[in-house]
PDB file of C-alpha atoms in Angstrom:
ATOM      1  CA  MET A   1      38.554 -31.516  47.108  1.00  0.00           C
ATOM      2  CA  LYS A   2      40.159 -32.834  43.942  1.00  0.00           C
ATOM      3  CA  GLN A   3      37.289 -35.272  43.329  1.00  0.00           C
ATOM      4  CA  LYS A   4      34.750 -32.534  44.006  1.00  0.00           C
ATOM      5  CA  TYR A   5      36.453 -30.198  41.514  1.00  0.00           C
ATOM      6  CA  GLN A   6      36.605 -32.909  38.871  1.00  0.00           C
ATOM      7  CA  GLY A   7      32.905 -33.638  39.413  1.00  0.00           C
ATOM      8  CA  ASN A   8      32.006 -29.978  38.986  1.00  0.00           C
ATOM      9  CA  ALA A   9      34.138 -29.788  35.832  1.00  0.00           C
ATOM     10  CA  ARG A  10      32.338 -32.770  34.327  1.00  0.00           C
ATOM     11  CA  VAL A  11      28.968 -31.203  35.070  1.00  0.00           C
ATOM     12  CA  LYS A  12      30.111 -27.951  33.459  1.00  0.00           C
ATOM     13  CA  ARG A  13      31.349 -29.756  30.358  1.00  0.00           C
ATOM     14  CA  ALA A  14      28.064 -31.640  30.039  1.00  0.00           C
ATOM     15  CA  GLN A  15      26.115 -28.418  30.487  1.00  0.00           C
ATOM     16  CA  LEU A  16      28.264 -26.653  27.908  1.00  0.00           C
ATOM     17  CA  GLN A  17      27.796 -29.468  25.397  1.00  0.00           C
ATOM     18  CA  ARG A  18      24.035 -29.208  25.837  1.00  0.00           C
ATOM     19  CA  LEU A  19      24.116 -25.446  25.358  1.00  0.00           C
ATOM     20  CA  ARG A  20      26.270 -25.804  22.249  1.00  0.00           C
ATOM     21  CA  ARG A  21      23.738 -28.200  20.735  1.00  0.00           C
ATOM     22  CA  GLU A  22      20.885 -25.815  21.555  1.00  0.00           C
ATOM     23  CA  PHE A  23      22.837 -22.938  20.018  1.00  0.00           C
ATOM     24  CA  GLU A  24      23.520 -24.886  16.824  1.00  0.00           C
ATOM     25  CA  ILE A  25      19.898 -25.917  16.219  1.00  0.00           C
ATOM     26  CA  LEU A  26      18.528 -22.498  17.140  1.00  0.00           C
ATOM     27  CA  GLU A  27      16.694 -20.730  14.287  1.00  0.00           C
ATOM     28  CA  MET A  28      14.012 -18.110  13.836  1.00  0.00           C
ATOM     29  CA  GLN A  29      10.435 -19.385  13.761  1.00  0.00           C
ATOM     30  CA  ASN A  30       7.774 -18.287  11.293  1.00  0.00           C
ATOM     31  CA  GLY A  31       5.932 -15.306  12.768  1.00  0.00           C
ATOM     32  CA  GLU A  32       8.590 -14.641  15.413  1.00  0.00           C
ATOM     33  CA  CYS A  33       9.661 -11.019  15.724  1.00  0.00           C
ATOM     34  CA  VAL A  34      13.270  -9.859  15.653  1.00  0.00           C
ATOM     35  CA  ASN A  35      13.390  -8.858  19.323  1.00  0.00           C
ATOM     36  CA  ASP A  36      12.042 -12.213  20.499  1.00  0.00           C
ATOM     37  CA  TYR A  37      14.484 -14.220  18.403  1.00  0.00           C
ATOM     38  CA  ILE A  38      17.530 -12.202  19.421  1.00  0.00           C
ATOM     39  CA  SER A  39      16.431 -12.519  23.065  1.00  0.00           C
ATOM     40  CA  ARG A  40      16.337 -16.320  22.707  1.00  0.00           C
ATOM     41  CA  VAL A  41      19.801 -16.310  21.154  1.00  0.00           C
ATOM     42  CA  MET A  42      21.233 -14.096  23.887  1.00  0.00           C
ATOM     43  CA  ILE A  43      19.786 -16.217  26.711  1.00  0.00           C
ATOM     44  CA  ILE A  44      21.642 -19.288  25.438  1.00  0.00           C
ATOM     45  CA  THR A  45      24.737 -17.205  24.633  1.00  0.00           C
ATOM     46  CA  ASN A  46      24.920 -15.797  28.164  1.00  0.00           C
ATOM     47  CA  ASP A  47      24.493 -19.288  29.635  1.00  0.00           C
ATOM     48  CA  MET A  48      27.373 -20.509  27.462  1.00  0.00           C
ATOM     49  CA  ARG A  49      29.563 -17.634  28.586  1.00  0.00           C
ATOM     50  CA  GLY A  50      28.697 -18.453  32.175  1.00  0.00           C
ATOM     51  CA  ALA A  51      29.802 -22.035  31.547  1.00  0.00           C
ATOM     52  CA  GLY A  52      33.199 -20.808  30.337  1.00  0.00           C
ATOM     53  CA  GLU A  53      32.637 -20.594  26.570  1.00  0.00           C
ATOM     54  CA  THR A  54      34.198 -17.654  24.722  1.00  0.00           C
ATOM     55  CA  MET A  55      31.468 -16.100  22.577  1.00  0.00           C
ATOM     56  CA  GLU A  56      32.513 -13.193  20.373  1.00  0.00           C
ATOM     57  CA  ASP A  57      29.867 -10.807  19.027  1.00  0.00           C
ATOM     58  CA  GLY A  58      30.933 -11.583  15.457  1.00  0.00           C
ATOM     59  CA  HIS A  59      30.153 -15.269  15.950  1.00  0.00           C
ATOM     60  CA  ILE A  60      26.721 -14.453  17.399  1.00  0.00           C
ATOM     61  CA  VAL A  61      25.944 -11.976  14.583  1.00  0.00           C
ATOM     62  CA  GLU A  62      26.868 -14.603  12.008  1.00  0.00           C
ATOM     63  CA  LYS A  63      24.638 -17.153  13.738  1.00  0.00           C
ATOM     64  CA  ILE A  64      21.648 -14.784  13.769  1.00  0.00           C
ATOM     65  CA  LEU A  65      22.065 -13.827  10.110  1.00  0.00           C
ATOM     66  CA  ARG A  66      22.377 -17.468   9.096  1.00  0.00           C
ATOM     67  CA  THR A  67      19.180 -18.538  10.878  1.00  0.00           C
ATOM     68  CA  LEU A  68      16.757 -15.699  10.118  1.00  0.00           C
ATOM     69  CA  PHE A  69      13.467 -16.501   8.401  1.00  0.00           C
ATOM     70  CA  ASP A  70      13.400 -16.415   4.579  1.00  0.00           C
ATOM     71  CA  LYS A  71      11.725 -13.009   4.294  1.00  0.00           C
ATOM     72  CA  TYR A  72      14.908 -11.427   5.703  1.00  0.00           C
ATOM     73  CA  ASN A  73      17.150 -12.902   2.994  1.00  0.00           C
ATOM     74  CA  TYR A  74      17.781  -9.733   1.051  1.00  0.00           C
ATOM     75  CA  ILE A  75      18.628  -7.656   4.142  1.00  0.00           C
ATOM     76  CA  VAL A  76      21.065 -10.407   5.175  1.00  0.00           C
ATOM     77  CA  CYS A  77      22.800 -10.134   1.799  1.00  0.00           C
ATOM     78  CA  SER A  78      22.890  -6.355   2.117  1.00  0.00           C
ATOM     79  CA  ILE A  79      24.464  -6.497   5.592  1.00  0.00           C
ATOM     80  CA  GLU A  80      27.035  -9.088   4.561  1.00  0.00           C
ATOM     81  CA  GLU A  81      28.094  -7.018   1.542  1.00  0.00           C
ATOM     82  CA  SER A  82      28.181  -3.612   3.222  1.00  0.00           C
ATOM     83  CA  LYS A  83      29.465  -4.363   6.739  1.00  0.00           C
ATOM     84  CA  ASP A  84      32.270  -6.276   8.423  1.00  0.00           C
ATOM     85  CA  ILE A  85      30.425  -9.015  10.327  1.00  0.00           C
ATOM     86  CA  ASN A  86      33.351  -9.534  12.710  1.00  0.00           C
ATOM     87  CA  GLU A  87      33.206  -5.883  13.786  1.00  0.00           C
ATOM     88  CA  MET A  88      29.421  -5.622  13.985  1.00  0.00           C
ATOM     89  CA  THR A  89      27.791  -5.518  17.431  1.00  0.00           C
ATOM     90  CA  ILE A  90      24.568  -7.248  18.439  1.00  0.00           C
ATOM     91  CA  ASN A  91      22.873  -3.873  18.968  1.00  0.00           C
ATOM     92  CA  GLU A  92      23.818  -2.669  15.476  1.00  0.00           C
ATOM     93  CA  LEU A  93      22.434  -5.839  13.935  1.00  0.00           C
ATOM     94  CA  GLN A  94      19.240  -5.607  15.959  1.00  0.00           C
ATOM     95  CA  SER A  95      18.645  -1.994  14.869  1.00  0.00           C
ATOM     96  CA  SER A  96      19.092  -2.869  11.179  1.00  0.00           C
ATOM     97  CA  LEU A  97      16.745  -5.846  11.429  1.00  0.00           C
ATOM     98  CA  LEU A  98      14.074  -3.865  13.291  1.00  0.00           C
ATOM     99  CA  ILE A  99      13.963  -1.270  10.499  1.00  0.00           C
ATOM    100  CA  HIS A 100      13.552  -4.041   7.942  1.00  0.00           C
ATOM    101  CA  GLU A 101      10.876  -5.730  10.067  1.00  0.00           C
ATOM    102  CA  HIS A 102       8.915  -2.473  10.196  1.00  0.00           C
ATOM    103  CA  ASN A 103       9.013  -2.206   6.385  1.00  0.00           C
ATOM    104  CA  ILE A 104       7.804  -5.800   6.044  1.00  0.00           C
ATOM    105  CA  LYS A 105       4.846  -5.105   8.329  1.00  0.00           C
ATOM    106  CA  ARG A 106       3.834  -2.104   6.219  1.00  0.00           C
ATOM    107  CA  GLN A 107       3.888  -4.253   3.086  1.00  0.00           C
ATOM    108  CA  GLU A 108       1.832  -6.940   4.813  1.00  0.00           C
ATOM    109  CA  ILE A 109      -0.822  -4.360   5.721  1.00  0.00           C
ATOM    110  CA  THR A 110      -1.224  -3.553   2.019  1.00  0.00           C
ATOM    111  CA  LYS A 111      -1.414  -7.245   1.136  1.00  0.00           C
ATOM    112  CA  GLN A 112      -3.991  -7.849   3.867  1.00  0.00           C
ATOM    113  CA  ALA A 113      -6.161  -5.032   2.524  1.00  0.00           C
ATOM    114  CA  LEU A 114      -6.321  -6.845  -0.804  1.00  0.00           C
ATOM    115  CA  LYS A 115      -6.890 -10.220   0.819  1.00  0.00           C
ATOM    116  CA  VAL A 116      -9.873  -8.973   2.799  1.00  0.00           C
ATOM    117  CA  THR A 117     -11.523  -7.705  -0.370  1.00  0.00           C
ATOM    118  CA  GLY A 118     -10.750 -10.939  -2.258  1.00  0.00           C
ATOM    119  CA  ASP A 119     -14.052 -11.699  -3.950  1.00  0.00           C
ATOM    120  CA  TYR A 120     -14.804  -8.059  -4.595  1.00  0.00           C
ATOM    121  CA  TYR A 121     -11.773  -7.422  -6.752  1.00  0.00           C
ATOM    122  CA  ALA A 122     -11.620  -8.938 -10.215  1.00  0.00           C
ATOM    123  CA  PRO A 123      -9.769  -8.152 -13.433  1.00  0.00           C
ATOM    124  CA  GLN A 124     -12.914  -7.813 -15.524  1.00  0.00           C
ATOM    125  CA  VAL A 125     -16.257  -6.188 -14.864  1.00  0.00           C
ATOM    126  CA  THR A 126     -19.368  -6.618 -16.998  1.00  0.00           C
ATOM    127  CA  GLU A 127     -21.843  -3.775 -16.653  1.00  0.00           C
ATOM    128  CA  HIS A 128     -25.634  -3.854 -16.844  1.00  0.00           C
ATOM    129  CA  LEU A 129     -26.773  -0.344 -17.674  1.00  0.00           C
ATOM    130  CA  SER A 130     -30.014   1.173 -16.510  1.00  0.00           C
ATOM    131  CA  ASN A 131     -29.521   4.677 -17.924  1.00  0.00           C
ATOM    132  CA  ARG A 132     -26.322   6.044 -19.427  1.00  0.00           C
ATOM    133  CA  GLY A 133     -25.739   8.201 -22.483  1.00  0.00           C
ATOM    134  CA  ARG A 134     -22.385   6.641 -23.250  1.00  0.00           C
ATOM    135  CA  GLY A 135     -21.243   3.060 -22.916  1.00  0.00           C
ATOM    136  CA  ARG A 136     -17.838   1.864 -21.758  1.00  0.00           C
ATOM    137  CA  GLY A 137     -17.765  -1.148 -24.008  1.00  0.00           C
ATOM    138  CA  GLY A 138     -16.596   0.712 -27.106  1.00  0.00           C
ATOM    139  CA  TYR A 139     -19.986   2.088 -28.178  1.00  0.00           C
ATOM    140  CA  ARG A 140     -21.530   5.545 -27.863  1.00  0.00           C
ATOM    141  CA  GLY A 141     -25.049   6.831 -27.431  1.00  0.00           C
ATOM    142  CA  LYS A 142     -26.337   9.325 -29.979  1.00  0.00           C
ATOM    143  CA  GLY A 143     -26.735  12.980 -29.254  1.00  0.00           C
ATOM    144  CA  ARG A 144     -27.710  12.970 -25.625  1.00  0.00           C
ATOM    145  CA  GLY A 145     -24.725  10.973 -24.479  1.00  0.00           C
ATOM    146  CA  ARG A 146     -22.317  13.539 -25.929  1.00  0.00           C
ATOM    147  CA  GLU A 147     -24.273  16.411 -24.348  1.00  0.00           C
ATOM    148  CA  HIS A 148     -24.221  14.577 -21.035  1.00  0.00           C
ATOM    149  CA  THR A 149     -20.426  14.350 -21.183  1.00  0.00           C
ATOM    150  CA  GLU A 150     -20.070  18.057 -21.930  1.00  0.00           C
ATOM    151  CA  LEU A 151     -22.364  18.908 -19.037  1.00  0.00           C
ATOM    152  CA  ASP A 152     -20.218  16.828 -16.690  1.00  0.00           C
ATOM    153  CA  GLU A 153     -17.114  18.644 -17.861  1.00  0.00           C
ATOM    154  CA  GLY A 154     -18.812  21.935 -17.065  1.00  0.00           C
ATOM    155  CA  LYS A 155     -19.570  20.764 -13.561  1.00  0.00           C
ATOM    156  CA  GLU A 156     -15.953  19.752 -13.141  1.00  0.00           C
ATOM    157  CA  MET A 157     -14.728  23.191 -14.101  1.00  0.00           C
ATOM    158  CA  LEU A 158     -17.037  24.677 -11.481  1.00  0.00           C
ATOM    159  CA  LEU A 159     -15.201  22.690  -8.838  1.00  0.00           C
ATOM    160  CA  MET A 160     -12.038  24.667  -9.599  1.00  0.00           C
ATOM    161  CA  SER A 161     -13.388  27.475  -7.410  1.00  0.00           C
ATOM    162  CA  TYR A 162     -12.758  25.390  -4.306  1.00  0.00           C
ATOM    163  CA  VAL A 163      -9.083  24.618  -4.191  1.00  0.00           C
ATOM    164  CA  GLU A 164      -7.579  26.423  -1.206  1.00  0.00           C
ATOM    165  CA  MET A 165      -7.499  25.870   2.539  1.00  0.00           C
ATOM    166  CA  GLN A 166      -7.949  22.174   2.181  1.00  0.00           C
ATOM    167  CA  GLY A 167      -7.172  19.784   5.021  1.00  0.00           C
ATOM    168  CA  VAL A 168      -6.627  16.103   5.423  1.00  0.00           C
ATOM    169  CA  LYS A 169      -9.332  14.048   7.042  1.00  0.00           C
ATOM    170  CA  ARG A 170      -7.981  10.494   6.748  1.00  0.00           C
ATOM    171  CA  ASP A 171      -5.737   8.377   4.575  1.00  0.00           C
ATOM    172  CA  GLU A 172      -6.981   5.700   2.227  1.00  0.00           C
ATOM    173  CA  MET A 173      -5.686   3.438  -0.500  1.00  0.00           C
ATOM    174  CA  TRP A 174      -6.936   3.596  -4.099  1.00  0.00           C
ATOM    175  CA  PHE A 175      -5.893   0.825  -6.477  1.00  0.00           C
ATOM    176  CA  LEU A 176      -5.227   1.564 -10.149  1.00  0.00           C
ATOM    177  CA  ASP A 177      -7.081  -1.163 -12.041  1.00  0.00           C
ATOM    178  CA  SER A 178      -6.732  -1.860 -15.751  1.00  0.00           C
ATOM    179  CA  GLY A 179      -9.616  -4.341 -15.687  1.00  0.00           C
ATOM    180  CA  CYS A 180     -12.557  -2.487 -14.165  1.00  0.00           C
ATOM    181  CA  SER A 181     -14.369  -0.147 -16.532  1.00  0.00           C
ATOM    182  CA  ASN A 182     -15.397   2.480 -13.986  1.00  0.00           C
ATOM    183  CA  HIS A 183     -14.071   4.202 -10.885  1.00  0.00           C
ATOM    184  CA  MET A 184     -15.694   2.603  -7.826  1.00  0.00           C
ATOM    185  CA  SER A 185     -15.812   3.164  -4.076  1.00  0.00           C
ATOM    186  CA  GLY A 186     -17.795   1.704  -1.221  1.00  0.00           C
ATOM    187  CA  ASP A 187     -17.116   4.604   1.144  1.00  0.00           C
ATOM    188  CA  LYS A 188     -19.678   7.401   0.936  1.00  0.00           C
ATOM    189  CA  LYS A 189     -17.371   9.822   2.745  1.00  0.00           C
ATOM    190  CA  TRP A 190     -15.278  10.264  -0.403  1.00  0.00           C
ATOM    191  CA  PHE A 191     -18.162  11.716  -2.423  1.00  0.00           C
ATOM    192  CA  ILE A 192     -18.640  15.468  -2.669  1.00  0.00           C
ATOM    193  CA  GLU A 193     -21.659  14.937  -4.949  1.00  0.00           C
ATOM    194  CA  LEU A 194     -23.712  11.750  -5.073  1.00  0.00           C
ATOM    195  CA  ASP A 195     -26.831  10.930  -7.059  1.00  0.00           C
ATOM    196  CA  GLN A 196     -28.347   8.138  -4.968  1.00  0.00           C
ATOM    197  CA  SER A 197     -31.224   7.665  -7.409  1.00  0.00           C
ATOM    198  CA  PHE A 198     -28.801   6.202  -9.953  1.00  0.00           C
ATOM    199  CA  ARG A 199     -29.035   2.411 -10.187  1.00  0.00           C
ATOM    200  CA  HIS A 200     -26.634   0.105 -11.895  1.00  0.00           C
ATOM    201  CA  SER A 201     -25.018  -3.294 -11.421  1.00  0.00           C
ATOM    202  CA  VAL A 202     -21.583  -4.719 -12.055  1.00  0.00           C
ATOM    203  CA  LYS A 203     -20.550  -8.331 -12.398  1.00  0.00           C
ATOM    204  CA  LEU A 204     -17.106  -9.346 -11.228  1.00  0.00           C
ATOM    205  CA  GLY A 205     -14.870 -11.922 -12.841  1.00  0.00           C
ATOM    206  CA  ASN A 206     -16.124 -14.591 -10.422  1.00  0.00           C
ATOM    207  CA  ASP A 207     -19.742 -13.888 -11.533  1.00  0.00           C
ATOM    208  CA  PHE A 208     -20.458 -12.150  -8.227  1.00  0.00           C
ATOM    209  CA  LYS A 209     -22.901  -9.310  -8.830  1.00  0.00           C
ATOM    210  CA  LEU A 210     -22.746  -5.997  -6.969  1.00  0.00           C
ATOM    211  CA  ASN A 211     -25.408  -3.303  -6.949  1.00  0.00           C
ATOM    212  CA  VAL A 212     -24.433   0.276  -7.709  1.00  0.00           C
ATOM    213  CA  MET A 213     -26.412   2.520  -5.363  1.00  0.00           C
ATOM    214  CA  GLY A 214     -25.342   5.870  -6.740  1.00  0.00           C
ATOM    215  CA  LYS A 215     -22.936   7.797  -8.912  1.00  0.00           C
ATOM    216  CA  GLY A 216     -21.091  10.992  -8.199  1.00  0.00           C
ATOM    217  CA  ASN A 217     -17.894  12.968  -7.887  1.00  0.00           C
ATOM    218  CA  VAL A 218     -14.989  12.209  -5.573  1.00  0.00           C
ATOM    219  CA  ARG A 219     -12.417  14.753  -4.469  1.00  0.00           C
ATOM    220  CA  MET A 220      -9.150  13.709  -2.846  1.00  0.00           C
ATOM    221  CA  LYS A 221      -5.696  14.986  -2.046  1.00  0.00           C
ATOM    222  CA  LEU A 222      -2.861  13.205  -3.865  1.00  0.00           C
ATOM    223  CA  GLU A 223       0.725  14.298  -3.248  1.00  0.00           C
ATOM    224  CA  GLY A 224      -0.235  17.888  -2.478  1.00  0.00           C
ATOM    225  CA  GLN A 225      -2.732  18.256  -5.325  1.00  0.00           C
ATOM    226  CA  ILE A 226      -6.509  18.305  -5.203  1.00  0.00           C
ATOM    227  CA  VAL A 227      -7.875  15.819  -7.719  1.00  0.00           C
ATOM    228  CA  THR A 228     -11.523  15.339  -8.680  1.00  0.00           C
ATOM    229  CA  PHE A 229     -12.872  12.172 -10.285  1.00  0.00           C
ATOM    230  CA  ILE A 230     -16.331  12.266 -11.863  1.00  0.00           C
ATOM    231  CA  GLU A 231     -18.801   9.456 -12.548  1.00  0.00           C
ATOM    232  CA  VAL A 232     -17.550   7.326  -9.679  1.00  0.00           C
ATOM    233  CA  PHE A 233     -19.836   4.419  -8.811  1.00  0.00           C
ATOM    234  CA  TYR A 234     -20.946   4.106  -5.198  1.00  0.00           C
ATOM    235  CA  ILE A 235     -21.063   0.392  -4.303  1.00  0.00           C
ATOM    236  CA  PRO A 236     -21.686  -0.113  -0.555  1.00  0.00           C
ATOM    237  CA  ASP A 237     -20.565  -3.760  -0.643  1.00  0.00           C
ATOM    238  CA  LEU A 238     -17.210  -2.919  -2.229  1.00  0.00           C
ATOM    239  CA  LYS A 239     -14.398  -2.889   0.322  1.00  0.00           C
ATOM    240  CA  THR A 240     -11.674  -1.511  -1.958  1.00  0.00           C
ATOM    241  CA  ASN A 241     -11.437   1.823  -3.770  1.00  0.00           C
ATOM    242  CA  LEU A 242     -10.720   1.280  -7.476  1.00  0.00           C
ATOM    243  CA  LEU A 243      -9.613   3.729 -10.159  1.00  0.00           C
ATOM    244  CA  SER A 244     -10.213   2.612 -13.722  1.00  0.00           C
ATOM    245  CA  ILE A 245      -7.174   3.128 -15.961  1.00  0.00           C
ATOM    246  CA  GLY A 246      -9.481   2.974 -18.980  1.00  0.00           C
ATOM    247  CA  GLN A 247     -11.641   5.744 -17.581  1.00  0.00           C
ATOM    248  CA  LEU A 248      -8.554   7.872 -16.903  1.00  0.00           C
ATOM    249  CA  GLN A 249      -7.408   7.424 -20.493  1.00  0.00           C
ATOM    250  CA  GLU A 250     -10.829   8.523 -21.735  1.00  0.00           C
ATOM    251  CA  ARG A 251     -10.078  11.761 -19.930  1.00  0.00           C
ATOM    252  CA  ASN A 252      -7.014  12.157 -22.194  1.00  0.00           C
ATOM    253  CA  LEU A 253      -4.577  11.331 -19.420  1.00  0.00           C
ATOM    254  CA  SER A 254      -1.497   9.341 -20.393  1.00  0.00           C
ATOM    255  CA  ILE A 255      -0.579   6.280 -18.328  1.00  0.00           C
ATOM    256  CA  LEU A 256       3.013   5.046 -18.508  1.00  0.00           C
ATOM    257  CA  ILE A 257       3.990   1.831 -16.735  1.00  0.00           C
ATOM    258  CA  LYS A 258       7.701   1.108 -16.888  1.00  0.00           C
ATOM    259  CA  ASN A 259      10.327  -0.468 -14.620  1.00  0.00           C
ATOM    260  CA  GLY A 260       7.861  -0.998 -11.788  1.00  0.00           C
ATOM    261  CA  CYS A 261       6.654   2.604 -11.856  1.00  0.00           C
ATOM    262  CA  CYS A 262       3.244   3.920 -12.939  1.00  0.00           C
ATOM    263  CA  SER A 263       3.218   7.570 -14.053  1.00  0.00           C
ATOM    264  CA  ILE A 264       0.097   9.559 -14.941  1.00  0.00           C
ATOM    265  CA  TYR A 265       0.510  12.618 -17.178  1.00  0.00           C
ATOM    266  CA  HIS A 266      -1.842  15.503 -17.925  1.00  0.00           C
ATOM    267  CA  ASP A 267      -1.739  17.224 -21.334  1.00  0.00           C
ATOM    268  CA  THR A 268      -0.922  20.644 -19.876  1.00  0.00           C
ATOM    269  CA  GLU A 269       0.209  20.003 -16.298  1.00  0.00           C
ATOM    270  CA  GLY A 270       2.645  17.207 -17.129  1.00  0.00           C
ATOM    271  CA  LEU A 271       3.337  14.562 -14.488  1.00  0.00           C
ATOM    272  CA  ILE A 272       0.508  14.436 -11.955  1.00  0.00           C
ATOM    273  CA  ILE A 273       1.014  11.203 -10.046  1.00  0.00           C
ATOM    274  CA  ARG A 274       3.783   8.635  -9.807  1.00  0.00           C
ATOM    275  CA  THR A 275       3.615   5.467  -7.735  1.00  0.00           C
ATOM    276  CA  MET A 276       5.829   2.408  -7.450  1.00  0.00           C
ATOM    277  CA  ILE A 277       4.579  -1.160  -7.782  1.00  0.00           C
ATOM    278  CA  SER A 278       3.859  -2.889  -4.474  1.00  0.00           C
ATOM    279  CA  GLU A 279       5.141  -6.287  -3.412  1.00  0.00           C
ATOM    280  CA  ASN A 280       1.916  -7.907  -4.647  1.00  0.00           C
ATOM    281  CA  ARG A 281       2.278  -6.284  -8.097  1.00  0.00           C
ATOM    282  CA  MET A 282      -0.353  -3.610  -7.524  1.00  0.00           C
ATOM    283  CA  PHE A 283      -0.177   0.133  -8.091  1.00  0.00           C
ATOM    284  CA  VAL A 284      -1.570   1.874  -5.030  1.00  0.00           C
ATOM    285  CA  LEU A 285      -2.275   5.578  -4.516  1.00  0.00           C
ATOM    286  CA  MET A 286      -2.297   6.869  -0.950  1.00  0.00           C
ATOM    287  CA  ALA A 287      -4.945   9.579  -0.844  1.00  0.00           C
ATOM    288  CA  SER A 288      -6.740  11.607   1.775  1.00  0.00           C
ATOM    289  CA  ILE A 289     -10.154  13.229   1.816  1.00  0.00           C
ATOM    290  CA  ALA A 290      -9.747  16.926   1.017  1.00  0.00           C
ATOM    291  CA  ILE A 291     -11.731  19.403   3.086  1.00  0.00           C
ATOM    292  CA  VAL A 292     -12.206  22.739   1.342  1.00  0.00           C
ATOM    293  CA  ASP A 293     -13.653  26.096   2.250  1.00  0.00           C
ATOM    294  CA  THR A 294     -16.625  26.601  -0.077  1.00  0.00           C
ATOM    295  CA  ASN A 295     -16.844  30.303   0.877  1.00  0.00           C
ATOM    296  CA  ILE A 296     -13.638  31.169  -0.975  1.00  0.00           C
ATOM    297  CA  SER A 297     -14.312  33.452  -3.913  1.00  0.00           C
ATOM    298  CA  LYS A 298     -13.738  32.240  -7.420  1.00  0.00           C
ATOM    299  CA  ALA A 299     -11.387  35.126  -8.171  1.00  0.00           C
ATOM    300  CA  ALA A 300      -9.081  34.184  -5.317  1.00  0.00           C
ATOM    301  CA  CYS A 301      -9.055  30.569  -6.348  1.00  0.00           C
ATOM    302  CA  LEU A 302      -8.008  31.303  -9.889  1.00  0.00           C
ATOM    303  CA  ASN A 303      -4.624  32.449  -8.580  1.00  0.00           C
ATOM    304  CA  VAL A 304      -3.630  29.119  -7.078  1.00  0.00           C
ATOM    305  CA  THR A 305      -0.192  27.725  -7.777  1.00  0.00           C
ATOM    306  CA  SER A 306       0.461  24.587  -9.779  1.00  0.00           C
ATOM    307  CA  GLU A 307       1.011  22.767  -6.478  1.00  0.00           C
ATOM    308  CA  ASN A 308      -2.629  23.294  -5.570  1.00  0.00           C
ATOM    309  CA  ILE A 309      -4.280  23.056  -8.986  1.00  0.00           C
ATOM    310  CA  THR A 310      -7.393  20.943  -9.238  1.00  0.00           C
ATOM    311  CA  SER A 311      -7.035  18.134 -11.751  1.00  0.00           C
ATOM    312  CA  LEU A 312     -10.310  16.937 -13.175  1.00  0.00           C
ATOM    313  CA  TRP A 313     -10.226  13.255 -13.970  1.00  0.00           C
ATOM    314  CA  HIS A 314     -13.038  11.387 -15.659  1.00  0.00           C
TER     315      HIS A 314
END
């Protein structure tokens, strides 16, 4: 009996030594989710406890925090500074990490949207005009170009009669771009008016040329407000919606970029939009297609509150 007990004890010690080594070299793999990694840690931990090892939650929490992948570094620092690791349970740690993992995935979706459009997004666009009254390169047409601009402004004002009973159709991202000279979209669903006879071409910074297959007005809902952009290029091959900062400034809107925040101000309405810089150093507006009731009378629409006012952006 004594020899049998000693043999079993030796086997247990050898097993425990193996488990200790596995526990020490254990670390999170690239692409591994929080639940999977914690499950791997707990499998070895439970085996060690079964072999007679005393494993406190604080020791396990410390091990997990020390071996997380690099993208979790700042949440690790936050947990270590704000919580007592020795008193923290595995479940509490797992909940905190899952929230952070969810935020990371949302950021990666934004980054992937940009990656997919890679060749179609460039900091500079050279335009080849077929028929415009006013150029974007610092020059103006004579006479007719100015009249054309005034006519567009009149059309914009007409759109103010349709500002109530709007609904959301779907969410989309629009990127504020200081390099492109014109608002652009490849999704026809955004356009409330579209002149498909208009032809134009744009050249991206990588010399890739895209054909403009129309020009029109886009209406969207941004943070509770209905906003209309005019003279938006329709480019079917473009996979990203772009808003030209230069074109917004031509509309006498003020753009302030400071401390990672982009704010857009209207002369009379004040602050219209504010968005924070994304992880990939882009300013993104989350918009939705606004559905309006075109049967609403103009008189009724003139009484809308500032929350529902239509902003006309050029």
